[in-house]
Amino acid sequence: VLRPASAATLTGYWIIERDCTAAGGERVVNLDMNLPKAGAVADPADYFEMTFTADAGKPYRLWMRAKAHRNNWRNDSVFVQFSGAVNALGEPVFRIGTDDRTWYSLEECISCGVSGWGWQDNGFGAGVLGAEIYFETTGPQTIRIQRREDGIAIDQVVLSAAQWLTAPPGALTNDATILPATADPSGAR
């Protein structure tokens, strides 16, 4: 369980903002400036990164608790990359420094709607789970979250190999679940 407001690297339009409903009272937000939707790139200008420790060969599920500005689906998605991610066959996927990425959308499906904080994984469609993420080596890893749409706020990121592998840590909408942080992504703040 990572709290992005402690992120070591914020670049571009990502900022830390106080929010009494967010984990630790802070969230990372990409302000809604009506920027056009972005594509994933190898060297983005607008991202944040955190570090965590993972075990090689275990399937992990990515979950994020996010909020879309004005509960608008045009403010609810990001791209996610990792330093050492592989698929179940051991082939590199979603790597930092490439344009390969996994896509995160807070809205579960077209016209499902968003409301307040909600947990979602990197799958899209009602009841659809995203691809499991594996890591090539055991040890420190980096997660990079790039802007796809502006106006999104994120307060918790979970990479789970057990407890939340098949079910979210909280509700899809109007969620109040605050998980205890299990890692300090920056080393210190």
XYZ file of C-alpha atoms in Angstrom:
189
model
C 0.000 0.000 0.000
C 1.602 3.222 -1.215
C 0.499 6.779 -0.582
C 1.393 8.914 -3.596
C 1.476 12.152 -1.575
C 4.794 10.793 -0.251
C 6.093 10.234 -3.802
C 9.758 10.971 -4.296
C 9.313 12.339 -7.814
C 6.517 14.610 -9.049
C 7.064 16.050 -12.511
C 4.971 18.331 -14.677
C 1.489 19.250 -13.500
C 1.249 16.756 -10.606
C 0.972 18.456 -7.216
C 0.317 17.451 -3.611
C -2.897 18.869 -2.250
C -4.523 18.694 1.190
C -7.776 16.737 1.303
C -9.361 15.657 4.581
C -11.013 12.687 2.792
C -7.686 11.376 1.442
C -5.362 8.869 3.076
C -3.016 10.817 5.344
C -4.962 13.999 4.542
C -3.177 14.500 1.208
C -3.544 13.412 -2.377
C -1.581 13.747 -5.578
C -3.598 15.579 -8.200
C -3.191 16.565 -11.809
C -5.290 19.721 -11.925
C -8.062 19.950 -14.500
C -6.735 22.437 -17.048
C -8.705 21.045 -19.998
C -5.546 19.609 -21.538
C -6.042 17.195 -24.429
C -5.902 13.487 -23.684
C -2.266 12.335 -23.794
C -0.743 9.154 -25.157
C 1.783 7.064 -23.249
C 5.353 8.036 -24.082
C 8.819 6.799 -23.168
C 9.900 10.160 -21.732
C 6.797 11.913 -20.351
C 6.800 15.468 -19.045
C 3.910 14.800 -16.655
C 4.252 11.900 -14.182
C 5.044 10.801 -10.651
C 7.076 7.831 -9.412
C 7.265 5.744 -6.245
C 9.433 2.807 -5.192
C 8.329 -0.412 -3.541
C 9.625 -3.942 -3.035
C 8.237 -6.911 -4.982
C 8.918 -10.638 -5.223
C 9.856 -12.158 -8.574
C 7.446 -14.649 -10.104
C 4.363 -13.696 -8.062
C 1.272 -12.285 -9.772
C 0.336 -8.834 -8.458
C -2.883 -6.895 -8.974
C -2.683 -3.116 -9.297
C -5.428 -1.124 -7.541
C -5.672 2.638 -7.127
C -8.097 4.778 -5.184
C -8.820 7.862 -7.239
C -11.273 10.697 -7.633
C -12.261 12.463 -10.870
C -12.649 16.251 -10.785
C -16.369 17.095 -10.848
C -17.081 13.327 -11.015
C -16.430 13.600 -14.738
C -15.268 10.563 -16.731
C -13.040 12.918 -18.751
C -10.889 13.320 -15.601
C -10.440 9.693 -14.559
C -7.546 7.922 -16.270
C -3.768 7.531 -16.188
C -1.101 5.292 -17.699
C 1.018 3.095 -15.411
C 4.520 1.722 -16.021
C 7.075 -0.208 -13.954
C 10.850 -0.551 -13.907
C 10.907 -4.360 -14.007
C 7.447 -5.661 -14.948
C 7.021 -8.846 -16.944
C 4.059 -10.956 -17.991
C 3.424 -14.544 -16.836
C 5.866 -15.779 -19.521
C 8.658 -13.508 -18.248
C 8.478 -11.100 -21.200
C 8.969 -7.380 -20.440
C 5.707 -5.364 -20.278
C 4.633 -1.881 -19.194
C 8.263 -0.754 -18.871
C 9.421 2.723 -17.878
C 11.409 4.184 -20.781
C 9.039 2.735 -23.403
C 5.579 3.672 -24.638
C 4.203 0.323 -23.410
C 1.861 0.861 -20.472
C -1.153 -0.435 -18.667
C -4.173 1.836 -18.635
C -6.133 2.757 -15.504
C -9.636 4.211 -15.657
C -11.618 4.988 -12.524
C -14.897 4.489 -14.387
C -15.473 0.741 -14.524
C -17.170 0.723 -17.925
C -18.694 3.099 -20.463
C -21.570 4.951 -18.763
C -20.972 3.226 -15.380
C -20.269 6.645 -13.852
C -17.909 7.873 -11.151
C -18.742 9.368 -7.773
C -16.246 10.487 -5.149
C -13.308 8.257 -4.260
C -13.305 4.800 -5.834
C -11.071 1.750 -6.172
C -10.319 0.346 -9.599
C -7.693 -1.858 -11.190
C -6.177 -1.748 -14.671
C -9.048 -3.705 -16.254
C -11.943 -2.066 -18.084
C -15.473 -3.413 -18.121
C -17.937 -4.392 -15.420
C -16.310 -7.150 -13.365
C -13.228 -7.295 -15.627
C -9.893 -7.626 -13.822
C -6.773 -6.149 -15.396
C -3.664 -8.057 -16.356
C -1.675 -9.470 -13.469
C 1.743 -7.878 -13.125
C 4.866 -9.913 -12.410
C 8.375 -8.707 -11.691
C 11.598 -9.972 -13.227
C 13.640 -9.749 -10.024
C 12.973 -9.632 -6.303
C 13.724 -6.291 -4.692
C 13.142 -2.584 -5.277
C 10.867 -1.608 -8.163
C 9.635 1.738 -9.474
C 6.082 2.552 -10.508
C 5.507 5.522 -12.816
C 2.063 7.061 -13.232
C 1.686 9.281 -16.325
C -1.131 11.684 -17.103
C -3.618 10.433 -19.666
C -6.386 12.854 -18.686
C -5.985 15.784 -16.326
C -8.287 16.339 -13.361
C -7.545 13.058 -11.552
C -6.544 12.758 -7.889
C -4.936 9.618 -6.401
C -4.393 8.921 -2.706
C -3.609 5.186 -2.493
C -1.900 2.648 -4.756
C -1.979 -1.062 -3.919
C 0.071 -3.831 -5.494
C -1.293 -7.036 -4.013
C -0.128 -10.610 -4.496
C -2.594 -12.008 -1.977
C -5.300 -10.124 -0.067
C -6.564 -7.995 -2.973
C -5.540 -10.171 -5.901
C -9.135 -10.792 -6.986
C -11.196 -8.122 -5.211
C -10.736 -4.383 -4.612
C -9.743 -3.015 -1.206
C -12.854 -0.819 -1.177
C -15.911 0.337 -3.100
C -15.934 1.423 -6.750
C -17.696 4.696 -5.849
C -18.158 6.874 -2.753
C -15.430 4.946 -0.937
C -14.030 5.855 2.487
C -11.489 3.004 2.833
C -8.142 4.183 4.175
C -5.515 1.440 4.266
C -2.416 1.642 6.442
C 0.637 2.416 4.329
C 2.985 -0.546 4.138
C 5.832 1.200 2.364
C 7.374 4.656 2.328
C 7.781 5.238 -1.433
C 10.224 8.092 -1.010
C 12.426 6.827 1.756
C 11.622 10.005 3.694
C 9.563 13.123 3.311
